[in-house]
Structures are given as C-alpha cells and as structure tokens.
PDB file of C-alpha atoms in Angstrom:
ATOM      1  CA  UNK R 539    -124.118-281.990-143.362  1.00  0.00           C
ATOM      2  CA  UNK R 540    -124.307-285.479-141.861  1.00  0.00           C
ATOM      3  CA  UNK R 541    -122.595-288.856-142.065  1.00  0.00           C
ATOM      4  CA  UNK R 542    -125.576-290.125-144.049  1.00  0.00           C
ATOM      5  CA  UNK R 543    -125.019-287.452-146.697  1.00  0.00           C
ATOM      6  CA  UNK R 544    -121.355-288.407-147.006  1.00  0.00           C
ATOM      7  CA  UNK R 545    -122.281-292.080-147.314  1.00  0.00           C
ATOM      8  CA  UNK R 546    -124.868-291.185-149.933  1.00  0.00           C
ATOM      9  CA  UNK R 547    -122.258-289.258-151.982  1.00  0.00           C
ATOM     10  CA  UNK R 548    -119.867-292.233-151.812  1.00  0.00           C
ATOM     11  CA  UNK R 549    -122.580-294.591-153.045  1.00  0.00           C
ATOM     12  CA  UNK R 550    -123.435-292.222-155.920  1.00  0.00           C
ATOM     13  CA  UNK R 551    -119.780-291.928-156.912  1.00  0.00           C
ATOM     14  CA  UNK R 552    -119.180-295.677-156.770  1.00  0.00           C
ATOM     15  CA  UNK R 553    -122.258-296.368-158.882  1.00  0.00           C
ATOM     16  CA  UNK R 554    -121.257-293.767-161.484  1.00  0.00           C
ATOM     17  CA  UNK R 555    -117.672-295.047-161.620  1.00  0.00           C
ATOM     18  CA  UNK R 556    -118.688-298.679-162.103  1.00  0.00           C
ATOM     19  CA  UNK R 557    -121.136-297.744-164.880  1.00  0.00           C
ATOM     20  CA  UNK R 558    -118.649-295.536-166.736  1.00  0.00           C
ATOM     21  CA  UNK R 559    -117.532-296.968-170.102  1.00  0.00           C
ATOM     22  CA  UNK R 560    -114.888-294.489-171.232  1.00  0.00           C
ATOM     23  CA  UNK R 561    -111.836-292.744-169.851  1.00  0.00           C
ATOM     24  CA  UNK R 562    -113.363-289.325-170.518  1.00  0.00           C
ATOM     25  CA  UNK R 563    -116.580-290.163-168.657  1.00  0.00           C
ATOM     26  CA  UNK R 564    -114.589-291.551-165.752  1.00  0.00           C
ATOM     27  CA  UNK R 565    -112.494-288.403-165.571  1.00  0.00           C
ATOM     28  CA  UNK R 566    -115.603-286.205-165.461  1.00  0.00           C
ATOM     29  CA  UNK R 567    -116.916-288.285-162.519  1.00  0.00           C
ATOM     30  CA  UNK R 568    -113.634-287.821-160.670  1.00  0.00           C
ATOM     31  CA  UNK R 569    -113.818-284.064-161.132  1.00  0.00           C
ATOM     32  CA  UNK R 570    -117.491-284.057-160.086  1.00  0.00           C
ATOM     33  CA  UNK R 571    -116.788-285.749-156.743  1.00  0.00           C
ATOM     34  CA  UNK R 572    -113.085-285.165-156.006  1.00  0.00           C
ATOM     35  CA  UNK R 573    -112.288-281.988-157.936  1.00  0.00           C
ATOM     36  CA  UNK R 574    -111.481-278.624-156.373  1.00  0.00           C
ATOM     37  CA  UNK R 575    -115.128-277.630-156.582  1.00  0.00           C
ATOM     38  CA  UNK R 576    -116.423-281.199-156.281  1.00  0.00           C
ATOM     39  CA  UNK R 577    -119.141-282.451-153.921  1.00  0.00           C
ATOM     40  CA  UNK R 578    -116.787-283.630-151.173  1.00  0.00           C
ATOM     41  CA  UNK R 579    -114.682-280.452-151.127  1.00  0.00           C
ATOM     42  CA  UNK R 580    -117.896-278.458-150.856  1.00  0.00           C
ATOM     43  CA  UNK R 581    -118.776-280.484-147.746  1.00  0.00           C
ATOM     44  CA  UNK R 582    -115.400-279.607-146.221  1.00  0.00           C
ATOM     45  CA  UNK R 583    -116.299-275.920-146.512  1.00  0.00           C
ATOM     46  CA  UNK R 584    -119.392-276.489-144.354  1.00  0.00           C
ATOM     47  CA  UNK R 585    -117.492-278.101-141.447  1.00  0.00           C
ATOM     48  CA  UNK R 586    -117.283-274.743-139.679  1.00  0.00           C
ATOM     49  CA  UNK R 587    -121.049-274.779-139.386  1.00  0.00           C
ATOM     50  CA  UNK R 588    -121.007-278.091-137.514  1.00  0.00           C
ATOM     51  CA  UNK R 589    -120.698-278.583-133.773  1.00  0.00           C
ATOM     52  CA  UNK R 590    -117.265-279.130-132.306  1.00  0.00           C
ATOM     53  CA  UNK R 591    -118.199-282.719-131.406  1.00  0.00           C
ATOM     54  CA  UNK R 592    -119.235-283.667-134.971  1.00  0.00           C
ATOM     55  CA  UNK R 593    -116.523-281.759-136.791  1.00  0.00           C
ATOM     56  CA  UNK R 594    -113.705-284.380-136.333  1.00  0.00           C
ATOM     57  CA  UNK R 595    -116.000-287.276-137.204  1.00  0.00           C
ATOM     58  CA  UNK R 596    -117.305-285.592-140.336  1.00  0.00           C
ATOM     59  CA  UNK R 597    -113.776-284.553-141.419  1.00  0.00           C
ATOM     60  CA  UNK R 598    -112.507-288.103-141.015  1.00  0.00           C
ATOM     61  CA  UNK R 599    -115.523-289.448-142.913  1.00  0.00           C
ATOM     62  CA  UNK R 600    -114.921-287.049-145.816  1.00  0.00           C
ATOM     63  CA  UNK R 601    -111.224-288.020-146.058  1.00  0.00           C
ATOM     64  CA  UNK R 602    -112.096-291.716-146.026  1.00  0.00           C
ATOM     65  CA  UNK R 603    -114.756-291.119-148.675  1.00  0.00           C
ATOM     66  CA  UNK R 604    -112.150-289.439-150.890  1.00  0.00           C
ATOM     67  CA  UNK R 605    -109.792-292.408-150.496  1.00  0.00           C
ATOM     68  CA  UNK R 606    -112.521-294.952-151.279  1.00  0.00           C
ATOM     69  CA  UNK R 607    -113.737-293.057-154.351  1.00  0.00           C
ATOM     70  CA  UNK R 608    -110.177-292.488-155.657  1.00  0.00           C
ATOM     71  CA  UNK R 609    -109.238-296.159-155.157  1.00  0.00           C
ATOM     72  CA  UNK R 610    -112.281-297.271-157.139  1.00  0.00           C
ATOM     73  CA  UNK R 611    -111.509-294.605-159.759  1.00  0.00           C
ATOM     74  CA  UNK R 612    -107.978-296.017-160.299  1.00  0.00           C
ATOM     75  CA  UNK R 613    -109.292-299.590-160.541  1.00  0.00           C
ATOM     76  CA  UNK R 614    -111.922-298.617-163.114  1.00  0.00           C
ATOM     77  CA  UNK R 615    -109.385-296.544-165.035  1.00  0.00           C
ATOM     78  CA  UNK R 616    -107.052-299.559-165.330  1.00  0.00           C
ATOM     79  CA  UNK R 617    -109.959-301.739-166.468  1.00  0.00           C
ATOM     80  CA  UNK R 618    -110.955-299.271-169.194  1.00  0.00           C
ATOM     81  CA  UNK R 619    -107.332-298.840-170.365  1.00  0.00           C
ATOM     82  CA  UNK R 620    -106.953-302.604-170.623  1.00  0.00           C
ATOM     83  CA  UNK R 621    -110.156-302.825-172.667  1.00  0.00           C
ATOM     84  CA  UNK R 622    -108.932-300.069-174.973  1.00  0.00           C
ATOM     85  CA  UNK R 623    -105.628-301.865-175.528  1.00  0.00           C
ATOM     86  CA  UNK R 624    -107.386-305.131-176.358  1.00  0.00           C
ATOM     87  CA  UNK R 625    -109.734-303.311-178.718  1.00  0.00           C
ATOM     88  CA  UNK R 626    -106.790-301.627-180.456  1.00  0.00           C
ATOM     89  CA  UNK R 627    -104.961-304.934-180.820  1.00  0.00           C
ATOM     90  CA  UNK R 628    -108.023-306.478-182.432  1.00  0.00           C
ATOM     91  CA  UNK R 629    -108.860-303.609-184.793  1.00  0.00           C
ATOM     92  CA  UNK R 630    -105.239-302.865-185.731  1.00  0.00           C
ATOM     93  CA  UNK R 631    -104.067-306.447-185.831  1.00  0.00           C
ATOM     94  CA  UNK R 632    -101.505-307.330-188.501  1.00  0.00           C
ATOM     95  CA  UNK R 633    -102.370-310.339-190.601  1.00  0.00           C
ATOM     96  CA  UNK R 634     -98.974-311.952-191.038  1.00  0.00           C
ATOM     97  CA  UNK R 635    -100.405-314.320-193.651  1.00  0.00           C
ATOM     98  CA  UNK R 636    -100.978-311.447-196.107  1.00  0.00           C
ATOM     99  CA  UNK R 637     -98.306-311.031-198.800  1.00  0.00           C
ATOM    100  CA  UNK R 638     -95.919-308.147-198.245  1.00  0.00           C
ATOM    101  CA  UNK R 639     -95.956-304.978-200.325  1.00  0.00           C
ATOM    102  CA  UNK R 640     -92.930-304.669-202.552  1.00  0.00           C
ATOM    103  CA  UNK R 641     -91.056-301.376-202.449  1.00  0.00           C
ATOM    104  CA  UNK R 642     -89.751-299.682-205.560  1.00  0.00           C
ATOM    105  CA  UNK R 643     -86.024-300.334-205.404  1.00  0.00           C
ATOM    106  CA  UNK R 644     -83.646-298.256-207.464  1.00  0.00           C
ATOM    107  CA  UNK R 645     -81.147-299.888-209.795  1.00  0.00           C
ATOM    108  CA  UNK R 646     -77.788-299.049-211.265  1.00  0.00           C
ATOM    109  CA  UNK R 647     -77.837-297.422-214.683  1.00  0.00           C
ATOM    110  CA  UNK R 648     -76.499-299.781-217.396  1.00  0.00           C
ATOM    111  CA  UNK R 649     -73.573-297.398-217.956  1.00  0.00           C
ATOM    112  CA  UNK R 650     -72.728-297.658-214.255  1.00  0.00           C
ATOM    113  CA  UNK R 651     -72.906-301.451-214.468  1.00  0.00           C
ATOM    114  CA  UNK R 652     -70.485-301.447-217.397  1.00  0.00           C
ATOM    115  CA  UNK R 653     -68.005-299.188-215.599  1.00  0.00           C
ATOM    116  CA  UNK R 654     -68.119-301.415-212.511  1.00  0.00           C
ATOM    117  CA  UNK R 655     -67.334-304.495-214.608  1.00  0.00           C
ATOM    118  CA  UNK R 656     -64.478-302.731-216.383  1.00  0.00           C
ATOM    119  CA  UNK R 657     -62.988-301.529-213.098  1.00  0.00           C
ATOM    120  CA  UNK R 658     -63.154-305.014-211.624  1.00  0.00           C
ATOM    121  CA  UNK R 659     -61.242-306.578-214.521  1.00  0.00           C
ATOM    122  CA  UNK R 660     -58.453-304.019-214.809  1.00  0.00           C
ATOM    123  CA  UNK R 661     -57.883-303.470-211.088  1.00  0.00           C
ATOM    124  CA  UNK R 662     -57.449-307.238-210.800  1.00  0.00           C
ATOM    125  CA  UNK R 663     -54.521-306.868-213.235  1.00  0.00           C
ATOM    126  CA  UNK R 664     -52.932-304.205-211.047  1.00  0.00           C
ATOM    127  CA  UNK R 665     -54.225-301.082-212.811  1.00  0.00           C
ATOM    128  CA  UNK R 666     -54.936-298.085-210.578  1.00  0.00           C
ATOM    129  CA  UNK R 667     -57.738-295.584-211.229  1.00  0.00           C
ATOM    130  CA  UNK R 668     -57.116-291.865-211.660  1.00  0.00           C
ATOM    131  CA  UNK R 669     -59.254-288.884-212.651  1.00  0.00           C
ATOM    132  CA  UNK R 670     -58.918-285.598-214.486  1.00  0.00           C
ATOM    133  CA  UNK R 671     -60.844-282.363-215.177  1.00  0.00           C
ATOM    134  CA  UNK R 672     -63.679-282.216-217.695  1.00  0.00           C
ATOM    135  CA  UNK R 673     -62.789-278.615-218.558  1.00  0.00           C
ATOM    136  CA  UNK R 674     -59.349-278.857-220.138  1.00  0.00           C
ATOM    137  CA  UNK R 675     -56.997-276.758-222.242  1.00  0.00           C
ATOM    138  CA  UNK R 676     -55.265-276.959-225.599  1.00  0.00           C
ATOM    139  CA  UNK R 677     -52.119-278.502-224.219  1.00  0.00           C
ATOM    140  CA  UNK R 678     -53.543-281.540-222.421  1.00  0.00           C
ATOM    141  CA  UNK R 679     -56.355-282.184-224.886  1.00  0.00           C
ATOM    142  CA  UNK R 680     -54.364-281.712-228.118  1.00  0.00           C
ATOM    143  CA  UNK R 681     -50.734-280.511-228.011  1.00  0.00           C
ATOM    144  CA  UNK R 682     -49.382-283.023-225.498  1.00  0.00           C
ATOM    145  CA  UNK R 683     -51.054-285.827-227.456  1.00  0.00           C
ATOM    146  CA  UNK R 684     -49.212-284.965-230.664  1.00  0.00           C
ATOM    147  CA  UNK R 685     -52.424-283.756-232.330  1.00  0.00           C
ATOM    148  CA  UNK R 686     -51.427-281.158-234.965  1.00  0.00           C
ATOM    149  CA  UNK R 687     -53.042-277.742-235.220  1.00  0.00           C
ATOM    150  CA  UNK R 688     -54.669-278.648-238.548  1.00  0.00           C
ATOM    151  CA  UNK R 689     -56.376-281.738-237.118  1.00  0.00           C
ATOM    152  CA  UNK R 690     -60.189-281.574-237.680  1.00  0.00           C
ATOM    153  CA  UNK R 691     -60.948-282.389-234.017  1.00  0.00           C
ATOM    154  CA  UNK R 692     -59.770-278.866-233.120  1.00  0.00           C
ATOM    155  CA  UNK R 693     -62.470-277.263-235.263  1.00  0.00           C
ATOM    156  CA  UNK R 694     -65.425-275.494-233.651  1.00  0.00           C
ATOM    157  CA  UNK R 695     -67.907-277.842-235.311  1.00  0.00           C
ATOM    158  CA  UNK R 696     -66.332-280.808-233.470  1.00  0.00           C
ATOM    159  CA  UNK R 697     -65.355-279.379-230.070  1.00  0.00           C
ATOM    160  CA  UNK R 698     -67.114-277.308-227.384  1.00  0.00           C
ATOM    161  CA  UNK R 699     -64.823-274.317-226.839  1.00  0.00           C
ATOM    162  CA  UNK R 700     -65.131-271.769-224.001  1.00  0.00           C
ATOM    163  CA  UNK R 701     -62.476-269.497-225.460  1.00  0.00           C
ATOM    164  CA  UNK R 702     -59.289-269.872-227.513  1.00  0.00           C
ATOM    165  CA  UNK R 703     -57.602-272.127-224.953  1.00  0.00           C
ATOM    166  CA  UNK R 704     -60.279-273.766-222.781  1.00  0.00           C
ATOM    167  CA  UNK R 705     -62.671-276.494-223.892  1.00  0.00           C
ATOM    168  CA  UNK R 706     -64.761-279.443-222.762  1.00  0.00           C
ATOM    169  CA  UNK R 707     -62.422-282.405-223.136  1.00  0.00           C
ATOM    170  CA  UNK R 708     -63.031-284.510-226.245  1.00  0.00           C
ATOM    171  CA  UNK R 709     -61.412-287.620-224.753  1.00  0.00           C
ATOM    172  CA  UNK R 710     -59.950-288.857-221.468  1.00  0.00           C
ATOM    173  CA  UNK R 711     -56.421-289.079-222.924  1.00  0.00           C
ATOM    174  CA  UNK R 712     -55.434-285.872-221.128  1.00  0.00           C
ATOM    175  CA  UNK R 713     -55.548-287.848-217.879  1.00  0.00           C
ATOM    176  CA  UNK R 714     -52.783-290.053-219.302  1.00  0.00           C
ATOM    177  CA  UNK R 715     -50.554-287.010-219.872  1.00  0.00           C
ATOM    178  CA  UNK R 716     -51.090-285.732-216.307  1.00  0.00           C
ATOM    179  CA  UNK R 717     -50.393-289.169-214.835  1.00  0.00           C
ATOM    180  CA  UNK R 718     -47.191-289.578-216.855  1.00  0.00           C
ATOM    181  CA  UNK R 719     -45.989-286.160-215.670  1.00  0.00           C
ATOM    182  CA  UNK R 720     -46.588-286.965-211.997  1.00  0.00           C
ATOM    183  CA  UNK R 721     -45.512-290.613-211.794  1.00  0.00           C
ATOM    184  CA  UNK R 722     -42.510-292.706-212.732  1.00  0.00           C
ATOM    185  CA  UNK R 723     -42.554-296.014-214.625  1.00  0.00           C
ATOM    186  CA  UNK R 724     -43.670-298.713-214.275  1.00  0.00           C
ATOM    187  CA  UNK R 725     -47.269-297.503-214.582  1.00  0.00           C
ATOM    188  CA  UNK R 726     -50.624-299.229-215.022  1.00  0.00           C
ATOM    189  CA  UNK R 727     -53.432-296.688-215.017  1.00  0.00           C
ATOM    190  CA  UNK R 728     -57.068-296.520-216.111  1.00  0.00           C
ATOM    191  CA  UNK R 729     -59.513-293.629-215.999  1.00  0.00           C
ATOM    192  CA  UNK R 730     -63.215-293.144-216.619  1.00  0.00           C
ATOM    193  CA  UNK R 731     -65.136-289.986-217.376  1.00  0.00           C
ATOM    194  CA  UNK R 732     -67.538-287.931-219.435  1.00  0.00           C
ATOM    195  CA  UNK R 733     -66.285-286.495-222.715  1.00  0.00           C
ATOM    196  CA  UNK R 734     -67.912-284.043-225.122  1.00  0.00           C
ATOM    197  CA  UNK R 735     -68.167-283.740-228.884  1.00  0.00           C
ATOM    198  CA  UNK R 736     -70.565-281.915-231.193  1.00  0.00           C
ATOM    199  CA  UNK R 737     -72.361-284.935-232.558  1.00  0.00           C
ATOM    200  CA  UNK R 738     -75.905-286.242-232.128  1.00  0.00           C
ATOM    201  CA  UNK R 739     -77.538-289.179-233.885  1.00  0.00           C
ATOM    202  CA  UNK R 740     -78.456-292.817-233.278  1.00  0.00           C
ATOM    203  CA  UNK R 741     -74.849-293.721-232.487  1.00  0.00           C
ATOM    204  CA  UNK R 742     -73.517-290.443-231.031  1.00  0.00           C
ATOM    205  CA  UNK R 743     -74.443-287.998-228.271  1.00  0.00           C
ATOM    206  CA  UNK R 744     -72.839-284.646-227.332  1.00  0.00           C
ATOM    207  CA  UNK R 745     -71.820-286.172-223.999  1.00  0.00           C
ATOM    208  CA  UNK R 746     -70.718-289.767-223.556  1.00  0.00           C
ATOM    209  CA  UNK R 747     -68.421-291.846-221.366  1.00  0.00           C
ATOM    210  CA  UNK R 748     -64.962-293.074-222.198  1.00  0.00           C
ATOM    211  CA  UNK R 749     -62.365-295.280-220.564  1.00  0.00           C
ATOM    212  CA  UNK R 750     -58.675-294.604-221.024  1.00  0.00           C
ATOM    213  CA  UNK R 751     -55.961-297.050-220.068  1.00  0.00           C
ATOM    214  CA  UNK R 752     -52.215-297.306-220.473  1.00  0.00           C
ATOM    215  CA  UNK R 753     -49.245-299.344-219.304  1.00  0.00           C
ATOM    216  CA  UNK R 754     -45.587-298.295-219.313  1.00  0.00           C
ATOM    217  CA  UNK R 755     -42.811-300.717-218.344  1.00  0.00           C
ATOM    218  CA  UNK R 756     -39.729-302.509-219.658  1.00  0.00           C
ATOM    219  CA  UNK R 757     -40.125-304.149-223.061  1.00  0.00           C
ATOM    220  CA  UNK R 758     -43.881-303.593-223.435  1.00  0.00           C
ATOM    221  CA  UNK R 759     -45.055-304.469-226.951  1.00  0.00           C
ATOM    222  CA  UNK R 760     -48.170-305.031-229.061  1.00  0.00           C
ATOM    223  CA  UNK R 761     -48.471-308.624-227.864  1.00  0.00           C
ATOM    224  CA  UNK R 762     -49.090-307.406-224.311  1.00  0.00           C
ATOM    225  CA  UNK R 763     -51.650-304.895-225.582  1.00  0.00           C
ATOM    226  CA  UNK R 764     -53.543-307.407-227.700  1.00  0.00           C
ATOM    227  CA  UNK R 765     -53.517-310.079-224.989  1.00  0.00           C
ATOM    228  CA  UNK R 766     -54.905-307.786-222.288  1.00  0.00           C
ATOM    229  CA  UNK R 767     -57.620-306.286-224.497  1.00  0.00           C
ATOM    230  CA  UNK R 768     -58.731-309.644-225.885  1.00  0.00           C
ATOM    231  CA  UNK R 769     -58.883-311.102-222.378  1.00  0.00           C
ATOM    232  CA  UNK R 770     -60.902-308.101-221.236  1.00  0.00           C
ATOM    233  CA  UNK R 771     -63.433-308.396-224.067  1.00  0.00           C
ATOM    234  CA  UNK R 772     -63.840-312.156-223.609  1.00  0.00           C
ATOM    235  CA  UNK R 773     -64.370-311.570-219.894  1.00  0.00           C
ATOM    236  CA  UNK R 774     -66.766-308.664-220.426  1.00  0.00           C
ATOM    237  CA  UNK R 775     -69.037-310.467-222.897  1.00  0.00           C
ATOM    238  CA  UNK R 776     -68.597-313.752-220.992  1.00  0.00           C
ATOM    239  CA  UNK R 777     -67.822-315.669-224.175  1.00  0.00           C
ATOM    240  CA  UNK R 778     -65.190-315.911-226.897  1.00  0.00           C
ATOM    241  CA  UNK R 779     -66.569-313.419-229.407  1.00  0.00           C
ATOM    242  CA  UNK R 780     -65.204-312.838-232.921  1.00  0.00           C
ATOM    243  CA  UNK R 781     -62.660-309.997-232.872  1.00  0.00           C
ATOM    244  CA  UNK R 782     -60.494-308.340-235.496  1.00  0.00           C
ATOM    245  CA  UNK R 783     -57.229-306.553-234.716  1.00  0.00           C
ATOM    246  CA  UNK R 784     -56.423-304.196-237.596  1.00  0.00           C
ATOM    247  CA  UNK R 785     -53.961-301.354-238.201  1.00  0.00           C
ATOM    248  CA  UNK R 786     -55.176-297.776-237.844  1.00  0.00           C
ATOM    249  CA  UNK R 787     -53.848-294.278-237.172  1.00  0.00           C
ATOM    250  CA  UNK R 788     -53.890-292.058-234.087  1.00  0.00           C
ATOM    251  CA  UNK R 789     -51.490-289.128-233.565  1.00  0.00           C
ATOM    252  CA  UNK R 790     -50.608-290.256-230.044  1.00  0.00           C
ATOM    253  CA  UNK R 791     -49.768-293.924-230.784  1.00  0.00           C
ATOM    254  CA  UNK R 792     -47.329-295.569-233.194  1.00  0.00           C
ATOM    255  CA  UNK R 793     -48.127-298.165-234.375  1.00  0.00           C
ATOM    256  CA  UNK R 794     -51.883-297.769-233.930  1.00  0.00           C
ATOM    257  CA  UNK R 795     -54.657-300.327-234.150  1.00  0.00           C
ATOM    258  CA  UNK R 796     -58.389-300.784-233.729  1.00  0.00           C
ATOM    259  CA  UNK R 797     -60.333-303.789-232.501  1.00  0.00           C
ATOM    260  CA  UNK R 798     -63.575-304.629-234.266  1.00  0.00           C
ATOM    261  CA  UNK R 799     -66.343-306.995-233.243  1.00  0.00           C
ATOM    262  CA  UNK R 800     -69.027-308.644-235.369  1.00  0.00           C
ATOM    263  CA  UNK R 801     -72.423-307.060-234.760  1.00  0.00           C
ATOM    264  CA  UNK R 802     -74.972-309.790-234.084  1.00  0.00           C
ATOM    265  CA  UNK R 803     -77.892-308.221-235.956  1.00  0.00           C
ATOM    266  CA  UNK R 804     -76.106-307.337-239.203  1.00  0.00           C
ATOM    267  CA  UNK R 805     -73.068-309.614-239.196  1.00  0.00           C
ATOM    268  CA  UNK R 806     -70.888-306.607-240.058  1.00  0.00           C
ATOM    269  CA  UNK R 807     -67.645-305.629-238.365  1.00  0.00           C
ATOM    270  CA  UNK R 808     -68.129-302.789-235.864  1.00  0.00           C
ATOM    271  CA  UNK R 809     -65.334-300.606-234.502  1.00  0.00           C
ATOM    272  CA  UNK R 810     -65.073-301.227-230.769  1.00  0.00           C
ATOM    273  CA  UNK R 811     -61.966-299.465-229.474  1.00  0.00           C
ATOM    274  CA  UNK R 812     -58.729-297.763-230.498  1.00  0.00           C
ATOM    275  CA  UNK R 813     -55.286-298.605-229.183  1.00  0.00           C
ATOM    276  CA  UNK R 814     -51.580-298.663-229.954  1.00  0.00           C
ATOM    277  CA  UNK R 815     -48.064-298.208-228.648  1.00  0.00           C
ATOM    278  CA  UNK R 816     -47.586-294.799-227.007  1.00  0.00           C
ATOM    279  CA  UNK R 817     -45.759-292.478-229.401  1.00  0.00           C
ATOM    280  CA  UNK R 818     -42.096-291.987-228.350  1.00  0.00           C
ATOM    281  CA  UNK R 819     -42.546-288.221-228.631  1.00  0.00           C
ATOM    282  CA  UNK R 820     -45.220-288.312-225.909  1.00  0.00           C
ATOM    283  CA  UNK R 821     -42.994-290.410-223.665  1.00  0.00           C
ATOM    284  CA  UNK R 822     -40.088-287.997-224.113  1.00  0.00           C
ATOM    285  CA  UNK R 823     -42.353-285.036-223.245  1.00  0.00           C
ATOM    286  CA  UNK R 824     -42.960-286.738-219.897  1.00  0.00           C
ATOM    287  CA  UNK R 825     -39.195-287.257-219.403  1.00  0.00           C
ATOM    288  CA  UNK R 826     -39.515-291.018-219.771  1.00  0.00           C
ATOM    289  CA  UNK R 827     -36.455-292.826-221.134  1.00  0.00           C
ATOM    290  CA  UNK R 828     -37.665-294.332-224.423  1.00  0.00           C
ATOM    291  CA  UNK R 829     -34.598-296.577-224.654  1.00  0.00           C
ATOM    292  CA  UNK R 830     -35.636-298.355-221.483  1.00  0.00           C
ATOM    293  CA  UNK R 831     -39.405-297.958-221.302  1.00  0.00           C
ATOM    294  CA  UNK R 832     -42.235-298.406-223.765  1.00  0.00           C
ATOM    295  CA  UNK R 833     -45.961-298.546-223.312  1.00  0.00           C
ATOM    296  CA  UNK R 834     -49.360-299.000-224.844  1.00  0.00           C
ATOM    297  CA  UNK R 835     -52.600-297.042-224.529  1.00  0.00           C
ATOM    298  CA  UNK R 836     -56.217-297.712-225.407  1.00  0.00           C
ATOM    299  CA  UNK R 837     -59.537-295.887-225.344  1.00  0.00           C
ATOM    300  CA  UNK R 838     -62.968-297.488-225.134  1.00  0.00           C
ATOM    301  CA  UNK R 839     -66.388-295.900-225.656  1.00  0.00           C
ATOM    302  CA  UNK R 840     -68.420-297.156-222.706  1.00  0.00           C
ATOM    303  CA  UNK R 841     -71.812-296.550-224.328  1.00  0.00           C
ATOM    304  CA  UNK R 842     -70.863-298.618-227.381  1.00  0.00           C
ATOM    305  CA  UNK R 843     -69.666-301.464-225.187  1.00  0.00           C
ATOM    306  CA  UNK R 844     -72.935-301.328-223.222  1.00  0.00           C
ATOM    307  CA  UNK R 845     -75.032-301.253-226.393  1.00  0.00           C
ATOM    308  CA  UNK R 846     -73.344-304.412-227.643  1.00  0.00           C
ATOM    309  CA  UNK R 847     -73.719-306.161-224.293  1.00  0.00           C
ATOM    310  CA  UNK R 848     -77.464-305.477-223.994  1.00  0.00           C
ATOM    311  CA  UNK R 849     -78.339-305.357-227.730  1.00  0.00           C
ATOM    312  CA  UNK R 850     -79.360-301.684-227.605  1.00  0.00           C
ATOM    313  CA  UNK R 851     -79.562-299.996-231.003  1.00  0.00           C
ATOM    314  CA  UNK R 852     -79.931-296.311-230.044  1.00  0.00           C
ATOM    315  CA  UNK R 853     -77.399-294.597-227.775  1.00  0.00           C
ATOM    316  CA  UNK R 854     -79.786-291.739-226.982  1.00  0.00           C
ATOM    317  CA  UNK R 855     -82.020-293.917-224.799  1.00  0.00           C
ATOM    318  CA  UNK R 856     -79.307-293.994-222.110  1.00  0.00           C
ATOM    319  CA  UNK R 857     -80.032-290.339-221.305  1.00  0.00           C
ATOM    320  CA  UNK R 858     -83.841-290.163-221.601  1.00  0.00           C
ATOM    321  CA  UNK R 859     -84.692-291.221-218.009  1.00  0.00           C
ATOM    322  CA  UNK R 860     -87.110-293.809-219.394  1.00  0.00           C
ATOM    323  CA  UNK R 861     -88.152-295.969-216.418  1.00  0.00           C
ATOM    324  CA  UNK R 862     -89.467-298.742-218.656  1.00  0.00           C
ATOM    325  CA  UNK R 863     -85.993-298.993-220.153  1.00  0.00           C
ATOM    326  CA  UNK R 864     -84.067-298.609-216.888  1.00  0.00           C
ATOM    327  CA  UNK R 865     -86.202-301.131-214.966  1.00  0.00           C
ATOM    328  CA  UNK R 866     -84.941-303.864-217.278  1.00  0.00           C
ATOM    329  CA  UNK R 867     -81.565-303.739-215.528  1.00  0.00           C
ATOM    330  CA  UNK R 868     -82.707-304.654-212.008  1.00  0.00           C
TER     331      UNK R 868
END
C-alpha cells in the first residue's frame, strides 16, 4: 500500500459519485469504498505490513480519504434528493384550473323532511315531543282509548298480534295515554313514530308513520283545535289551500272531526287528518278534572301529507330505496 494508491482510490470514488444519477447507485458506491468490506477498510487491514515510519502517514491518509469521500457523498445525495423532489412536483402537480369532482352527498328522506317541518311548527307553539313503544298492549292501544272490544280494528285481519295481549301499535295514540298518566295539565305534546296495520295498496303500507298531538288546558275548545291545525296546514304547504272541516266519529274524541283537502289532480276532497275534543272518559281515566280541564287531540298520516306536498301518487315508493326517486329531494 502507498499514498498513491490511496489517492487513486479517492479519485475513483469522487468520479463515481459525481457521475451517479440515482440514490441507489450512490449508496452502492458508498458501500464499495466506505463499507465494512470496502476498499479503504481493506487498506487499513494492510497497515501492519507497512514500516513503522509509513504506518502513521498511511493511517492519516486513509482517514482523510474517508472524510473527503463521505463529504462528497452527502453533497451528491442532497443534489439527487432535490432533483427527485422537483421531478415529483412536476409529475404529480395539481392543476388548480381543472374543475373539481363532485362527491355523492346523501340527502334526507322525504318522510324525514316532513317530520322536521312538523316538529319545527309545533315546537314553536310550545309543544314538547315524547315517544312510546312500538310493541304495545291491549290497554294502551285500545282499552284506554275507549275502543270497544267489538271494534273492527281489533280483528286479526287489521292488526299484527304477537299473542292475545301484545301487538304492533296501530296508531301513536297510546303515547297520549302514557303522557296523560305521567304529567299534569296544562299539556302540549306531540309524538312521531311508526305504526302498523295489515293493509297494502297504492295508498296503504303495512308500516307507515303517524304524528299524534294533543293539548289539555283550561277552556280548550274546537276553535283552538281548528285554528292550530289550519295554521299548521297553511304553513306546511306554504299557501292558503282549500280545506274542509267536517264532523266524524272516533271512539276517543267527542265531538270528532276530519279535515279534508282538495286533491290537485282530481279536484276531489281527500281525507287528511282526524281530530276532536278528547273524550271526557279518557280524561277521567288519567285522573284529570273534566270540570276544569278539556283538551283536543289529532292524528296525521305523515306519508299522506308528504304525498300531497310532493305530488306523489303511490305511497309504496317511499320504501323501495329507489335512488332516482330519492335524489329528487336533494
């Protein structure tokens, strides 16, 4: 080994480093010259064969050669990394002038939209929202509502029964009974929920949504009922539609009434909701003083209200998961 050989190795390394054009190639050059078994470490192993006078000079020369090669290696490595970054920025550049890609955004179901609008109106009037079970019993679904045992709604062909006492609720009126038993007048309460009846055609489904509302206070009468419901319907349809308030019959209200609306396509009157003054018997069952308090109740089919709002002629489409239909309500 000689100083000339060390100088020659440094020149070879510097030339190879400068000519390298990739990080991987540069790394292989570093290992070749500076690695554990590289050229310069091999020269260190031969120092014992040198004279004692030359050994310090050669050792110092090898160490300096390592420093020079490593310094150049780091410089070239930084240059190549910078080039790679610039290349990546060019090839992966984002053209901000291109139009963005629209994402598919989910929407509220039309039934959900209707419920939100109904909640907004009635909560503004001071009504609170309460809930009840979908699996109910004879008492809350029928007996407490003054529905006699011979009433057709109790038959198996109209109601989904689990056994002799338990059933899927046929209306949300049972929530009214629970609320009256747990609260004291004055009361303003609304509820929303799924109800179940054995019926399936263009205007009926086995499961549908219903809203129940009632108010109990001093001197409540039909005028209050009619005023609130008319105001709600005018607000909901955002115009003064033609309505008809006519007498009807429900076991749990006395007197009872229904509100009809003119259907735009046919010009015929269409039943929209049922209502009336809460039957005194029901109030007494809840230990409410009928000499001091009176109240009204109403029930609204949410699907029917939605069909009228959006001019939909088949209730079954609400439950078909048809994206072409649902995307119309974005």
